[in-house]
Amino acid sequence: TTTPQDVPDNDILNFALNLEYLEAEFYLRAATGSGLSSADALSGAGTVTGGAAVPGFSTAMQQYAVEIAQDELNHVRAIQGTITKNSGTPVARPNIDFTNAFNALASAAGIGPSFDPFSSPSAFLVGAFVFEDVGVTAYTGAAPAITNTDILSAAAGIQAVEAYHAAEIRTLLVGMAAANNDQTYVNYANQVSALRGKL
């Protein structure tokens, strides 16, 4: 039996903030070609490798990407504000390497040696699928350790948005596969899901 760790709420929030930085950078770059502003990334922020505006978005897909990007940016700002209000210091954006991370994921999941989620709308949906499931899981795991009920309530609200995103991404992914009569990217998402289950 392991003893539960006594982790301060601000440490949990900074963990969540790192996840939100990752998601915000992913969606902002996919939707606009640019990531977080230096003000949002905070002083001492790490670099971001990879990521670009996704070519071939339909008008609807572009709107979805912009909507989720704005939600993730709002999460970054909300968590930073909550940490500061809770007498803490928000961490700056860490180094992010989309290129090597997605290549390693593709290899581990049996997709192939490389994968670029910014190369097409279908590839973008697979990348988004990964992030949304990680987000929902992270908030679920962290919730029991949060002691401040106001912070817990805010985290539950963010988790609900992440779950909404996860459902939206799955619907778009399956719909695009049906429209194109091509299950390739749905299969990729299932391979990533199976890998996550093993881990």
PDB file of C-alpha atoms in Angstrom, residues 13-28 36 68-69 71-80 93-94 96 131-132 135-136 138-139 155 158-159 161-162 165:
ATOM      1  CA  LEU A  13      -2.212  23.714 -10.356  1.00  0.00           C
ATOM      2  CA  ASN A  14       1.269  24.214 -11.798  1.00  0.00           C
ATOM      3  CA  PHE A  15       1.157  20.641 -13.110  1.00  0.00           C
ATOM      4  CA  ALA A  16      -2.197  21.445 -14.729  1.00  0.00           C
ATOM      5  CA  LEU A  17      -0.753  24.705 -16.067  1.00  0.00           C
ATOM      6  CA  ASN A  18       2.013  22.804 -17.861  1.00  0.00           C
ATOM      7  CA  LEU A  19      -0.630  20.633 -19.504  1.00  0.00           C
ATOM      8  CA  GLU A  20      -2.635  23.703 -20.513  1.00  0.00           C
ATOM      9  CA  TYR A  21       0.472  25.316 -22.005  1.00  0.00           C
ATOM     10  CA  LEU A  22       0.933  22.205 -24.119  1.00  0.00           C
ATOM     11  CA  GLU A  23      -2.680  22.208 -25.295  1.00  0.00           C
ATOM     12  CA  ALA A  24      -2.804  25.947 -25.920  1.00  0.00           C
ATOM     13  CA  GLU A  25       0.380  25.850 -27.992  1.00  0.00           C
ATOM     14  CA  PHE A  26      -0.931  22.892 -30.008  1.00  0.00           C
ATOM     15  CA  TYR A  27      -4.294  24.441 -30.850  1.00  0.00           C
ATOM     16  CA  LEU A  28      -3.056  27.992 -31.344  1.00  0.00           C
ATOM     17  CA  LEU A  36       1.179  31.866 -26.921  1.00  0.00           C
ATOM     18  CA  ILE A  68     -10.680  25.118 -28.690  1.00  0.00           C
ATOM     19  CA  ALA A  69      -7.512  27.246 -28.935  1.00  0.00           C
ATOM     20  CA  ASP A  71     -10.642  27.729 -24.494  1.00  0.00           C
ATOM     21  CA  GLU A  72      -7.114  26.461 -23.831  1.00  0.00           C
ATOM     22  CA  LEU A  73      -5.722  30.000 -23.722  1.00  0.00           C
ATOM     23  CA  ASN A  74      -8.475  30.877 -21.234  1.00  0.00           C
ATOM     24  CA  HIS A  75      -7.448  27.857 -19.131  1.00  0.00           C
ATOM     25  CA  VAL A  76      -3.813  29.021 -19.089  1.00  0.00           C
ATOM     26  CA  ARG A  77      -4.868  32.473 -17.921  1.00  0.00           C
ATOM     27  CA  ALA A  78      -7.362  31.142 -15.362  1.00  0.00           C
ATOM     28  CA  ILE A  79      -4.878  28.759 -13.766  1.00  0.00           C
ATOM     29  CA  GLN A  80      -2.148  31.408 -13.677  1.00  0.00           C
ATOM     30  CA  ARG A  93       5.776  27.562 -20.240  1.00  0.00           C
ATOM     31  CA  PRO A  94       8.280  24.685 -20.417  1.00  0.00           C
ATOM     32  CA  ILE A  96       7.804  21.888 -25.886  1.00  0.00           C
ATOM     33  CA  PHE A 131      -4.308  15.860 -25.765  1.00  0.00           C
ATOM     34  CA  GLU A 132      -7.953  15.826 -24.777  1.00  0.00           C
ATOM     35  CA  GLY A 135      -6.374  16.422 -20.092  1.00  0.00           C
ATOM     36  CA  VAL A 136      -9.466  14.644 -18.836  1.00  0.00           C
ATOM     37  CA  ALA A 138      -5.030  14.438 -15.521  1.00  0.00           C
ATOM     38  CA  TYR A 139      -7.846  16.431 -13.937  1.00  0.00           C
ATOM     39  CA  ALA A 155     -10.659  22.447 -11.874  1.00  0.00           C
ATOM     40  CA  ILE A 158     -11.946  22.945 -16.771  1.00  0.00           C
ATOM     41  CA  GLN A 159     -12.223  19.156 -16.780  1.00  0.00           C
ATOM     42  CA  VAL A 161     -14.538  21.647 -20.984  1.00  0.00           C
ATOM     43  CA  GLU A 162     -11.775  19.134 -21.746  1.00  0.00           C
ATOM     44  CA  HIS A 165     -13.452  18.866 -26.425  1.00  0.00           C
TER      45      HIS A 165
END
